[in-house]
PDB file of C-alpha atoms in Angstrom:
ATOM      1  CA  LEU A   1       8.319 118.776 148.172  1.00 48.00           C
ATOM      2  CA  VAL A   2       7.380 121.477 150.669  1.00 50.00           C
ATOM      3  CA  LEU A   3       4.802 120.529 153.289  1.00 50.00           C
ATOM      4  CA  SER A   4       2.633 122.731 155.470  1.00 53.00           C
ATOM      5  CA  ARG A   5       3.706 122.870 159.111  1.00 56.00           C
ATOM      6  CA  THR A   6       0.075 122.375 160.195  1.00 62.00           C
ATOM      7  CA  PRO A   7      -1.028 118.701 160.391  1.00 64.00           C
ATOM      8  CA  THR A   8      -3.665 117.767 157.813  1.00 62.00           C
ATOM      9  CA  TRP A   9      -6.203 116.524 160.371  1.00 57.00           C
ATOM     10  CA  ARG A  10      -5.977 119.785 162.291  1.00 61.00           C
ATOM     11  CA  ARG A  11      -6.504 121.835 159.150  1.00 61.00           C
ATOM     12  CA  ILE A  12      -9.644 119.820 158.271  1.00 60.00           C
ATOM     13  CA  VAL A  13     -11.097 120.307 161.765  1.00 60.00           C
ATOM     14  CA  ARG A  14     -10.175 123.995 161.951  1.00 62.00           C
ATOM     15  CA  LYS A  15     -11.749 125.088 158.647  1.00 61.00           C
ATOM     16  CA  PRO A  16     -15.406 125.326 159.792  1.00 63.00           C
ATOM     17  CA  ILE A  17     -14.303 126.755 163.139  1.00 60.00           C
ATOM     18  CA  ASN A  18     -12.209 129.459 161.474  1.00 63.00           C
ATOM     19  CA  LYS A  19     -15.135 130.406 159.228  1.00 60.00           C
ATOM     20  CA  LEU A  20     -17.400 130.777 162.262  1.00 58.00           C
ATOM     21  CA  ILE A  21     -14.813 132.897 164.079  1.00 58.00           C
ATOM     22  CA  ARG A  22     -14.409 135.187 161.062  1.00 55.00           C
ATOM     23  CA  LYS A  23     -18.171 135.652 160.891  1.00 54.00           C
ATOM     24  CA  MET A  24     -18.485 136.398 164.621  1.00 50.00           C
ATOM     25  CA  ASN A  25     -15.611 138.880 164.577  1.00 55.00           C
ATOM     26  CA  SER A  26     -16.891 140.837 161.604  1.00 52.00           C
ATOM     27  CA  GLY A  27     -20.602 140.713 162.350  1.00 58.00           C
ATOM     28  CA  GLU A  28     -21.107 139.669 158.736  1.00 75.00           C
ATOM     29  CA  ILE A  29     -19.413 137.360 156.302  1.00 85.00           C
ATOM     30  CA  LYS A  30     -16.325 138.916 154.756  1.00 92.00           C
ATOM     31  CA  PRO A  31     -15.788 137.902 151.109  1.00 96.00           C
ATOM     32  CA  GLY A  32     -13.116 135.307 150.543  1.00 97.00           C
ATOM     33  CA  THR A  33      -9.864 135.562 148.632  1.00 98.00           C
ATOM     34  CA  LEU A  34      -9.496 134.478 145.008  1.00 98.00           C
ATOM     35  CA  ILE A  35      -6.250 132.853 143.856  1.00 98.00           C
ATOM     36  CA  LEU A  36      -5.630 132.397 140.129  1.00 98.00           C
ATOM     37  CA  VAL A  37      -2.929 129.978 138.970  1.00 98.00           C
ATOM     38  CA  ARG A  38      -2.035 129.231 135.379  1.00 97.00           C
ATOM     39  CA  GLY A  39      -1.291 125.548 134.878  1.00 96.00           C
ATOM     40  CA  GLY A  40       2.125 124.178 134.006  1.00 95.00           C
ATOM     41  CA  GLU A  41       3.801 123.622 130.667  1.00 94.00           C
ATOM     42  CA  SER A  42       2.334 120.808 128.535  1.00 96.00           C
ATOM     43  CA  GLU A  43       3.893 118.452 125.990  1.00 95.00           C
ATOM     44  CA  PHE A  44       2.273 120.472 123.193  1.00 95.00           C
ATOM     45  CA  SER A  45       3.329 123.905 124.385  1.00 90.00           C
ATOM     46  CA  ILE A  46       6.985 122.904 124.688  1.00 88.00           C
ATOM     47  CA  ASN A  47       7.184 122.065 120.965  1.00 88.00           C
ATOM     48  CA  GLY A  48       5.072 124.969 119.707  1.00 91.00           C
ATOM     49  CA  THR A  49       1.864 123.087 118.895  1.00 95.00           C
ATOM     50  CA  PHE A  50      -1.600 124.664 118.892  1.00 95.00           C
ATOM     51  CA  THR A  51      -3.139 123.035 121.963  1.00 96.00           C
ATOM     52  CA  GLY A  52      -6.572 124.428 122.808  1.00 96.00           C
ATOM     53  CA  TRP A  53      -8.902 121.582 123.807  1.00 97.00           C
ATOM     54  CA  ALA A  54      -6.349 118.886 122.945  1.00 96.00           C
ATOM     55  CA  ASP A  55      -5.340 116.977 126.063  1.00 96.00           C
ATOM     56  CA  PRO A  56      -1.552 116.512 126.382  1.00 96.00           C
ATOM     57  CA  LYS A  57       0.178 115.791 129.686  1.00 96.00           C
ATOM     58  CA  LEU A  58       2.350 118.117 131.730  1.00 97.00           C
ATOM     59  CA  THR A  59       6.067 118.122 131.027  1.00 94.00           C
ATOM     60  CA  GLU A  60       8.610 117.721 133.822  1.00 91.00           C
ATOM     61  CA  GLU A  61       9.134 121.486 133.630  1.00 90.00           C
ATOM     62  CA  GLY A  62       5.380 121.986 134.010  1.00 93.00           C
ATOM     63  CA  GLN A  63       5.380 119.885 137.171  1.00 94.00           C
ATOM     64  CA  LEU A  64       8.256 121.941 138.586  1.00 92.00           C
ATOM     65  CA  GLN A  65       6.333 125.151 137.829  1.00 92.00           C
ATOM     66  CA  MET A  66       3.429 123.889 139.933  1.00 95.00           C
ATOM     67  CA  GLU A  67       5.728 122.870 142.766  1.00 94.00           C
ATOM     68  CA  HIS A  68       7.108 126.405 142.684  1.00 92.00           C
ATOM     69  CA  ALA A  69       3.567 127.820 142.840  1.00 95.00           C
ATOM     70  CA  ALA A  70       2.832 125.594 145.846  1.00 97.00           C
ATOM     71  CA  ARG A  71       5.899 126.936 147.658  1.00 95.00           C
ATOM     72  CA  LEU A  72       4.728 130.504 147.031  1.00 96.00           C
ATOM     73  CA  LEU A  73       1.313 129.657 148.492  1.00 97.00           C
ATOM     74  CA  LEU A  74       2.948 128.125 151.567  1.00 97.00           C
ATOM     75  CA  GLU A  75       5.359 131.018 152.100  1.00 95.00           C
ATOM     76  CA  SER A  76       2.578 133.603 151.798  1.00 94.00           C
ATOM     77  CA  GLY A  77       0.233 131.793 154.185  1.00 95.00           C
ATOM     78  CA  TYR A  78      -2.524 131.166 151.623  1.00 96.00           C
ATOM     79  CA  ALA A  79      -2.058 127.394 151.570  1.00 95.00           C
ATOM     80  CA  ASP A  80      -3.841 126.927 154.903  1.00 94.00           C
ATOM     81  CA  VAL A  81      -6.938 128.970 154.046  1.00 96.00           C
ATOM     82  CA  ILE A  82      -8.037 127.635 150.628  1.00 97.00           C
ATOM     83  CA  ASP A  83     -11.549 126.144 150.828  1.00 97.00           C
ATOM     84  CA  LYS A  84     -12.119 124.813 147.307  1.00 98.00           C
ATOM     85  CA  VAL A  85     -10.533 124.526 143.891  1.00 98.00           C
ATOM     86  CA  TYR A  86     -11.877 125.068 140.384  1.00 98.00           C
ATOM     87  CA  THR A  87     -10.084 123.793 137.299  1.00 98.00           C
ATOM     88  CA  SER A  88     -10.830 122.873 133.690  1.00 98.00           C
ATOM     89  CA  ARG A  89     -11.562 119.439 132.249  1.00 98.00           C
ATOM     90  CA  LEU A  90      -8.183 119.249 130.531  1.00 98.00           C
ATOM     91  CA  LYS A  91      -5.719 116.940 132.242  1.00 97.00           C
ATOM     92  CA  ARG A  92      -2.827 119.403 132.150  1.00 98.00           C
ATOM     93  CA  ALA A  93      -4.889 121.743 134.351  1.00 98.00           C
ATOM     94  CA  ILE A  94      -6.235 118.914 136.521  1.00 98.00           C
ATOM     95  CA  SER A  95      -2.707 117.553 137.014  1.00 98.00           C
ATOM     96  CA  SER A  96      -1.511 121.055 137.884  1.00 98.00           C
ATOM     97  CA  ALA A  97      -4.258 121.400 140.472  1.00 98.00           C
ATOM     98  CA  TRP A  98      -3.436 118.008 141.962  1.00 98.00           C
ATOM     99  CA  ILE A  99       0.240 118.878 142.314  1.00 98.00           C
ATOM    100  CA  LEU A 100      -0.714 122.119 144.065  1.00 98.00           C
ATOM    101  CA  VAL A 101      -3.107 120.586 146.602  1.00 98.00           C
ATOM    102  CA  GLN A 102      -0.743 117.713 147.363  1.00 97.00           C
ATOM    103  CA  ASP A 103       2.273 119.977 147.828  1.00 97.00           C
ATOM    104  CA  ILE A 104       0.356 122.251 150.223  1.00 97.00           C
ATOM    105  CA  SER A 105      -0.864 119.133 152.089  1.00 96.00           C
ATOM    106  CA  ALA A 106      -4.498 119.712 151.169  1.00 96.00           C
ATOM    107  CA  PRO A 107      -5.581 116.761 148.990  1.00 96.00           C
ATOM    108  CA  PHE A 108      -8.919 116.808 150.838  1.00 96.00           C
ATOM    109  CA  LEU A 109     -10.028 120.057 149.180  1.00 97.00           C
ATOM    110  CA  PRO A 110     -13.114 119.765 146.938  1.00 97.00           C
ATOM    111  CA  MET A 111     -12.186 120.225 143.285  1.00 98.00           C
ATOM    112  CA  TYR A 112     -14.700 121.198 140.607  1.00 98.00           C
ATOM    113  CA  LYS A 113     -13.874 120.644 136.935  1.00 98.00           C
ATOM    114  CA  SER A 114     -15.650 122.953 134.501  1.00 98.00           C
ATOM    115  CA  TRP A 115     -15.462 123.046 130.697  1.00 98.00           C
ATOM    116  CA  ARG A 116     -15.930 126.812 130.981  1.00 98.00           C
ATOM    117  CA  LEU A 117     -12.338 127.010 132.235  1.00 98.00           C
ATOM    118  CA  ASN A 118     -10.950 125.055 129.261  1.00 98.00           C
ATOM    119  CA  GLU A 119      -8.408 126.868 127.133  1.00 97.00           C
ATOM    120  CA  ARG A 120      -9.507 128.622 123.956  1.00 96.00           C
ATOM    121  CA  HIS A 121     -10.535 126.210 121.181  1.00 97.00           C
ATOM    122  CA  TYR A 122      -8.236 126.608 118.170  1.00 96.00           C
ATOM    123  CA  GLY A 123     -10.492 124.772 115.716  1.00 96.00           C
ATOM    124  CA  SER A 124      -8.681 123.150 112.788  1.00 95.00           C
ATOM    125  CA  LEU A 125      -5.364 124.528 114.033  1.00 95.00           C
ATOM    126  CA  THR A 126      -5.435 122.151 117.021  1.00 95.00           C
ATOM    127  CA  GLY A 127      -2.497 119.766 116.902  1.00 95.00           C
ATOM    128  CA  LEU A 128      -0.644 121.698 114.183  1.00 95.00           C
ATOM    129  CA  SER A 129       2.863 123.126 114.503  1.00 94.00           C
ATOM    130  CA  LYS A 130       2.725 126.905 114.924  1.00 92.00           C
ATOM    131  CA  ARG A 131       5.985 127.260 113.019  1.00 92.00           C
ATOM    132  CA  ASP A 132       4.884 125.130 110.060  1.00 94.00           C
ATOM    133  CA  THR A 133       1.493 126.830 109.955  1.00 92.00           C
ATOM    134  CA  ALA A 134       3.176 130.253 109.903  1.00 92.00           C
ATOM    135  CA  LYS A 135       5.471 129.147 107.065  1.00 91.00           C
ATOM    136  CA  THR A 136       2.547 127.844 105.044  1.00 91.00           C
ATOM    137  CA  LEU A 137      -0.131 130.463 105.693  1.00 90.00           C
ATOM    138  CA  GLY A 138       1.895 133.508 106.682  1.00 91.00           C
ATOM    139  CA  GLN A 139       3.018 134.844 110.028  1.00 90.00           C
ATOM    140  CA  ASP A 140       0.470 137.691 109.970  1.00 90.00           C
ATOM    141  CA  VAL A 141      -2.399 135.257 109.527  1.00 89.00           C
ATOM    142  CA  VAL A 142      -1.265 133.016 112.383  1.00 89.00           C
ATOM    143  CA  GLN A 143      -0.615 135.958 114.705  1.00 87.00           C
ATOM    144  CA  ALA A 144      -4.080 137.354 113.955  1.00 87.00           C
ATOM    145  CA  TRP A 145      -5.602 134.025 115.027  1.00 88.00           C
ATOM    146  CA  ARG A 146      -3.451 133.919 118.162  1.00 84.00           C
ATOM    147  CA  ARG A 147      -3.645 137.511 119.373  1.00 83.00           C
ATOM    148  CA  SER A 148      -6.633 139.242 117.740  1.00 86.00           C
ATOM    149  CA  LEU A 149      -9.621 139.484 120.073  1.00 91.00           C
ATOM    150  CA  LYS A 150     -12.254 138.494 117.530  1.00 92.00           C
ATOM    151  CA  ALA A 151     -10.456 136.462 114.840  1.00 92.00           C
ATOM    152  CA  VAL A 152     -11.785 132.886 114.672  1.00 94.00           C
ATOM    153  CA  PRO A 153      -9.650 130.056 113.217  1.00 94.00           C
ATOM    154  CA  PRO A 154     -11.295 127.619 110.758  1.00 94.00           C
ATOM    155  CA  PRO A 155     -13.636 125.265 112.683  1.00 96.00           C
ATOM    156  CA  VAL A 156     -12.785 121.663 113.439  1.00 95.00           C
ATOM    157  CA  LYS A 157     -14.946 119.073 111.691  1.00 93.00           C
ATOM    158  CA  PRO A 158     -16.824 116.214 113.442  1.00 92.00           C
ATOM    159  CA  THR A 159     -14.513 113.728 111.700  1.00 93.00           C
ATOM    160  CA  ASP A 160     -11.372 115.372 113.105  1.00 93.00           C
ATOM    161  CA  GLN A 161      -9.508 113.610 115.916  1.00 92.00           C
ATOM    162  CA  TYR A 162      -9.688 116.793 118.002  1.00 94.00           C
ATOM    163  CA  TYR A 163     -13.456 117.238 117.714  1.00 95.00           C
ATOM    164  CA  SER A 164     -14.505 117.460 121.382  1.00 95.00           C
ATOM    165  CA  GLY A 165     -18.020 116.195 120.679  1.00 94.00           C
ATOM    166  CA  ASN A 166     -16.549 112.683 120.500  1.00 92.00           C
ATOM    167  CA  ASP A 167     -14.828 113.023 123.880  1.00 94.00           C
ATOM    168  CA  ALA A 168     -16.553 111.371 126.863  1.00 94.00           C
ATOM    169  CA  SER A 169     -15.327 114.231 129.056  1.00 94.00           C
ATOM    170  CA  TYR A 170     -18.043 116.419 127.533  1.00 97.00           C
ATOM    171  CA  ALA A 171     -20.875 113.868 127.325  1.00 95.00           C
ATOM    172  CA  ASP A 172     -22.985 115.997 129.690  1.00 96.00           C
ATOM    173  CA  LEU A 173     -22.886 119.056 127.400  1.00 96.00           C
ATOM    174  CA  LEU A 174     -25.354 119.997 124.701  1.00 95.00           C
ATOM    175  CA  SER A 175     -23.926 119.921 121.182  1.00 92.00           C
ATOM    176  CA  GLU A 176     -24.294 123.697 120.885  1.00 93.00           C
ATOM    177  CA  GLN A 177     -22.183 124.165 124.026  1.00 95.00           C
ATOM    178  CA  ILE A 178     -19.190 122.380 122.513  1.00 96.00           C
ATOM    179  CA  PRO A 179     -17.155 124.837 120.426  1.00 96.00           C
ATOM    180  CA  THR A 180     -15.636 123.900 117.084  1.00 97.00           C
ATOM    181  CA  SER A 181     -13.489 127.061 117.110  1.00 97.00           C
ATOM    182  CA  GLU A 182     -13.303 130.218 119.221  1.00 96.00           C
ATOM    183  CA  SER A 183     -12.002 133.754 119.166  1.00 95.00           C
ATOM    184  CA  LEU A 184     -10.288 135.090 122.265  1.00 93.00           C
ATOM    185  CA  ALA A 185     -13.477 137.023 122.997  1.00 95.00           C
ATOM    186  CA  ASP A 186     -15.572 133.831 122.795  1.00 96.00           C
ATOM    187  CA  CYS A 187     -13.230 132.025 125.165  1.00 96.00           C
ATOM    188  CA  MET A 188     -13.191 134.792 127.759  1.00 94.00           C
ATOM    189  CA  ALA A 189     -16.964 135.290 127.549  1.00 95.00           C
ATOM    190  CA  ARG A 190     -17.739 131.659 128.430  1.00 96.00           C
ATOM    191  CA  THR A 191     -16.091 132.089 131.826  1.00 97.00           C
ATOM    192  CA  ARG A 192     -18.745 134.635 132.895  1.00 97.00           C
ATOM    193  CA  PRO A 193     -21.515 132.164 133.919  1.00 97.00           C
ATOM    194  CA  LEU A 194     -19.035 130.214 136.051  1.00 98.00           C
ATOM    195  CA  TRP A 195     -17.944 133.454 137.722  1.00 98.00           C
ATOM    196  CA  GLU A 196     -21.447 134.787 138.346  1.00 97.00           C
ATOM    197  CA  PHE A 197     -23.175 131.590 139.460  1.00 97.00           C
ATOM    198  CA  LYS A 198     -20.367 129.695 141.177  1.00 98.00           C
ATOM    199  CA  ILE A 199     -17.084 131.423 142.006  1.00 98.00           C
ATOM    200  CA  ALA A 200     -18.482 134.851 142.966  1.00 98.00           C
ATOM    201  CA  ARG A 201     -21.151 133.236 145.144  1.00 97.00           C
ATOM    202  CA  ASP A 202     -18.523 131.121 146.920  1.00 98.00           C
ATOM    203  CA  LEU A 203     -16.480 134.261 147.604  1.00 98.00           C
ATOM    204  CA  LYS A 204     -19.545 136.101 148.938  1.00 96.00           C
ATOM    205  CA  ARG A 205     -20.051 133.250 151.417  1.00 95.00           C
ATOM    206  CA  GLY A 206     -16.559 133.874 152.739  1.00 96.00           C
ATOM    207  CA  GLU A 207     -14.895 130.927 151.032  1.00 97.00           C
ATOM    208  CA  ASN A 208     -11.356 131.238 149.703  1.00 98.00           C
ATOM    209  CA  VAL A 209     -11.204 129.924 146.141  1.00 98.00           C
ATOM    210  CA  MET A 210      -8.276 128.800 143.994  1.00 98.00           C
ATOM    211  CA  VAL A 211      -8.754 128.591 140.215  1.00 98.00           C
ATOM    212  CA  VAL A 212      -6.185 126.552 138.268  1.00 98.00           C
ATOM    213  CA  ALA A 213      -6.768 127.112 134.579  1.00 98.00           C
ATOM    214  CA  HIS A 214      -5.316 128.415 131.321  1.00 97.00           C
ATOM    215  CA  ALA A 215      -3.963 131.735 130.061  1.00 94.00           C
ATOM    216  CA  ASN A 216      -7.067 132.901 128.210  1.00 95.00           C
ATOM    217  CA  THR A 217      -9.728 131.763 130.679  1.00 97.00           C
ATOM    218  CA  LEU A 218      -7.792 133.415 133.520  1.00 97.00           C
ATOM    219  CA  ARG A 219      -7.692 136.583 131.430  1.00 94.00           C
ATOM    220  CA  GLY A 220     -11.441 136.205 130.999  1.00 96.00           C
ATOM    221  CA  LEU A 221     -11.935 136.174 134.769  1.00 97.00           C
ATOM    222  CA  ALA A 222      -9.614 139.155 135.222  1.00 97.00           C
ATOM    223  CA  LYS A 223     -11.512 141.037 132.503  1.00 96.00           C
ATOM    224  CA  ILE A 224     -14.760 140.570 134.424  1.00 97.00           C
ATOM    225  CA  ILE A 225     -13.360 141.283 137.893  1.00 97.00           C
ATOM    226  CA  ASP A 226     -11.406 144.416 136.954  1.00 97.00           C
ATOM    227  CA  GLU A 227     -13.778 145.512 134.174  1.00 96.00           C
ATOM    228  CA  ILE A 228     -10.904 145.619 131.698  1.00 96.00           C
ATOM    229  CA  GLY A 229     -11.617 146.929 128.204  1.00 95.00           C
ATOM    230  CA  ASP A 230     -11.255 144.936 124.988  1.00 92.00           C
ATOM    231  CA  ASP A 231      -8.145 146.848 123.939  1.00 91.00           C
ATOM    232  CA  GLU A 232      -6.479 146.681 127.365  1.00 94.00           C
ATOM    233  CA  ILE A 233      -6.973 142.968 128.060  1.00 92.00           C
ATOM    234  CA  ALA A 234      -4.270 142.094 125.512  1.00 88.00           C
ATOM    235  CA  ASN A 235      -1.730 143.574 127.958  1.00 91.00           C
ATOM    236  CA  VAL A 236      -2.742 141.277 130.831  1.00 92.00           C
ATOM    237  CA  SER A 237      -0.696 138.075 131.198  1.00 91.00           C
ATOM    238  CA  PHE A 238      -0.496 135.167 133.625  1.00 93.00           C
ATOM    239  CA  PRO A 239       2.921 133.473 133.672  1.00 91.00           C
ATOM    240  CA  LYS A 240       2.922 129.789 134.531  1.00 91.00           C
ATOM    241  CA  GLY A 241       3.461 128.884 138.173  1.00 89.00           C
ATOM    242  CA  ILE A 242       3.005 132.321 139.786  1.00 93.00           C
ATOM    243  CA  PRO A 243      -0.248 132.644 141.787  1.00 96.00           C
ATOM    244  CA  PHE A 244      -2.220 135.882 141.368  1.00 96.00           C
ATOM    245  CA  VAL A 245      -4.359 136.983 144.324  1.00 97.00           C
ATOM    246  CA  TYR A 246      -7.514 139.117 144.487  1.00 97.00           C
ATOM    247  CA  LYS A 247      -9.073 140.437 147.701  1.00 97.00           C
ATOM    248  CA  PHE A 248     -12.585 141.901 147.944  1.00 97.00           C
ATOM    249  CA  ASP A 249     -14.469 144.274 150.241  1.00 96.00           C
ATOM    250  CA  ASN A 250     -18.003 143.664 151.539  1.00 94.00           C
ATOM    251  CA  THR A 251     -19.509 144.986 148.296  1.00 94.00           C
ATOM    252  CA  MET A 252     -17.383 142.546 146.233  1.00 95.00           C
ATOM    253  CA  LYS A 253     -15.254 145.357 144.875  1.00 96.00           C
ATOM    254  CA  THR A 254     -11.580 144.472 144.618  1.00 96.00           C
ATOM    255  CA  VAL A 255      -9.252 145.846 147.282  1.00 95.00           C
ATOM    256  CA  LYS A 256      -6.234 147.532 145.730  1.00 91.00           C
ATOM    257  CA  PRO A 257      -2.945 146.296 147.197  1.00 89.00           C
ATOM    258  CA  GLU A 258      -0.861 148.757 149.233  1.00 83.00           C
ATOM    259  CA  ASP A 259       2.322 147.438 147.636  1.00 77.00           C
ATOM    260  CA  ASP A 260       2.003 147.786 143.867  1.00 79.00           C
ATOM    261  CA  THR A 261       5.391 146.277 143.023  1.00 80.00           C
ATOM    262  CA  LEU A 262       3.807 142.867 142.384  1.00 87.00           C
ATOM    263  CA  LYS A 263       0.726 143.958 140.449  1.00 87.00           C
ATOM    264  CA  GLN A 264       0.278 144.233 136.707  1.00 91.00           C
ATOM    265  CA  ILE A 265      -1.316 146.916 134.575  1.00 92.00           C
ATOM    266  CA  TYR A 266      -5.146 147.194 134.509  1.00 95.00           C
ATOM    267  CA  THR A 267      -5.567 144.739 137.401  1.00 96.00           C
ATOM    268  CA  THR A 268      -6.009 145.067 141.169  1.00 96.00           C
ATOM    269  CA  GLY A 269      -4.582 141.716 142.196  1.00 95.00           C
ATOM    270  CA  ILE A 270      -0.987 140.865 143.082  1.00 95.00           C
ATOM    271  CA  PHE A 271       1.464 138.129 142.132  1.00 94.00           C
ATOM    272  CA  LEU A 272       3.135 136.072 144.858  1.00 93.00           C
ATOM    273  CA  GLU A 273       6.601 136.417 143.374  1.00 85.00           C
ATOM    274  CA  LYS A 274       9.626 138.645 143.849  1.00 67.00           C
ATOM    275  CA  PRO A 275       9.729 141.565 141.396  1.00 48.00           C
ATOM    276  CA  GLY A 276      12.928 140.446 139.651  1.00 56.00           C
ATOM    277  CA  LEU A 277      11.718 136.906 139.001  1.00 72.00           C
ATOM    278  CA  LEU A 278       8.277 138.139 138.053  1.00 54.00           C
ATOM    279  CA  GLU A 279       9.700 140.602 135.538  1.00 58.00           C
ATOM    280  CA  LYS A 280      11.714 137.846 133.910  1.00 74.00           C
ATOM    281  CA  ALA A 281       8.646 135.587 133.714  1.00 70.00           C
ATOM    282  CA  LEU A 282       6.492 138.336 132.224  1.00 60.00           C
ATOM    283  CA  THR A 283       9.192 139.162 129.660  1.00 69.00           C
ATOM    284  CA  THR A 284       9.330 135.523 128.598  1.00 74.00           C
ATOM    285  CA  GLN A 285       5.548 135.481 128.337  1.00 69.00           C
ATOM    286  CA  LYS A 286       5.525 138.677 126.252  1.00 67.00           C
ATOM    287  CA  VAL A 287       8.091 137.270 123.810  1.00 73.00           C
ATOM    288  CA  TRP A 288       5.984 134.123 123.463  1.00 72.00           C
ATOM    289  CA  GLU A 289       2.857 136.162 122.720  1.00 71.00           C
ATOM    290  CA  GLU A 290       4.466 138.490 120.200  1.00 71.00           C
ATOM    291  CA  ARG A 291       6.205 135.865 118.109  1.00 71.00           C
ATOM    292  CA  VAL A 292       5.115 132.571 116.608  1.00 73.00           C
ATOM    293  CA  PRO A 293       6.915 129.859 118.659  1.00 68.00           C
ATOM    294  CA  GLY A 294       9.816 128.324 116.746  1.00 66.00           C
ATOM    295  CA  VAL A 295      10.065 131.248 114.324  1.00 66.00           C
ATOM    296  CA  SER A 296      13.160 133.428 114.647  1.00 61.00           C
ATOM    297  CA  VAL A 297      13.449 137.022 113.502  1.00 55.00           C
ATOM    298  CA  SER A 298      15.753 135.945 110.661  1.00 57.00           C
ATOM    299  CA  ASP A 299      13.218 133.469 109.250  1.00 62.00           C
ATOM    300  CA  GLU A 300      11.649 134.692 106.050  1.00 55.00           C
ATOM    301  CA  LEU A 301       7.979 133.821 106.318  1.00 57.00           C
ATOM    302  CA  PRO A 302       5.092 134.886 104.089  1.00 55.00           C
ATOM    303  CA  SER A 303       2.823 137.574 105.503  1.00 54.00           C
ATOM    304  CA  VAL A 304       0.065 137.599 102.893  1.00 50.00           C
ATOM    305  CA  ALA A 305      -3.219 135.886 103.723  1.00 50.00           C
ATOM    306  CA  LYS A 306      -4.265 133.003 101.467  1.00 48.00           C
ATOM    307  CA  ARG A 307      -7.628 132.608  99.748  1.00 48.00           C
ATOM    308  CA  VAL A 308     -10.181 130.516 101.678  1.00 49.00           C
ATOM    309  CA  GLY A 309      -9.929 127.582  99.311  1.00 58.00           C
ATOM    310  CA  THR A 310      -6.137 127.583  99.512  1.00 64.00           C
ATOM    311  CA  LEU A 311      -6.350 127.954 103.296  1.00 66.00           C
ATOM    312  CA  GLU A 312      -8.438 124.797 103.690  1.00 62.00           C
ATOM    313  CA  LYS A 313      -6.091 122.837 101.424  1.00 64.00           C
ATOM    314  CA  ALA A 314      -3.059 124.118 103.321  1.00 65.00           C
ATOM    315  CA  LEU A 315      -4.532 123.065 106.683  1.00 66.00           C
ATOM    316  CA  LEU A 316      -5.319 119.610 105.332  1.00 65.00           C
ATOM    317  CA  LYS A 317      -1.750 119.287 104.035  1.00 64.00           C
ATOM    318  CA  LEU A 318      -0.367 120.277 107.450  1.00 65.00           C
ATOM    319  CA  LYS A 319      -2.446 117.519 109.066  1.00 66.00           C
ATOM    320  CA  GLU A 320      -0.964 114.852 106.781  1.00 62.00           C
TER     321      GLU A 320
END
């Protein structure tokens, strides 16, 4: 555990004073800093299970990833200036956020949990083994669902154990707001209202915001902020446990970093990690994205899509 050198009580007292000083020095409120952190590894992701809106816990490795992220925030000086935290309603993200704020000695920070930051909904694939699904339906079919921008997996039914409409966590949502399946585009698009009406407004008021969420919703935010095209967004990744920082000018345009050794293509933010370690993390992430987890190159898997009727039967068999 790495603790901030500044006592907690002093940090609480100093926050409003520091905001006032920043405003007086600049003559106007300077936009805050945005920190994006992908949550840690979950019990589903470690065994290659489609997770989506399912709610598994963090693994021990996932907890260590968040402790590493907290150390990076402390070393870079961002730990002392965060004003609020946004996360999803999934406990792996909430647990990740809690580890972060505790390890930077800031458990007092307000934390807002939004369903708009939930991971992409995988529909009827939720809870299934990616390897077994690829063997049954074909690797091309599974990869299209995972990586294609607009491909939508078969929807989950109200009787399914992973139907979110039966979850008390979403009791405040309208039925039409609760997805039964999503494409990557759908998932990224639902982050826009949260950005426009909450996060961006906080930043304009000079507040420094940390968002702890999932791979695809973080990509959704990056797509909006950097105006990344549909074809290019597939090349943007957020490795677990490495904070990604955006700075803005007075017009809310991103400020390009002077040192581009820690940035990634199509974005104007920077990672808080050494280039060598970052490269290794990004390589691992790329391998994960380009191959169905648990499937080796030598595995002979079918690549031909099944008929719809056969597809539904195959999914039901996988759930048995």
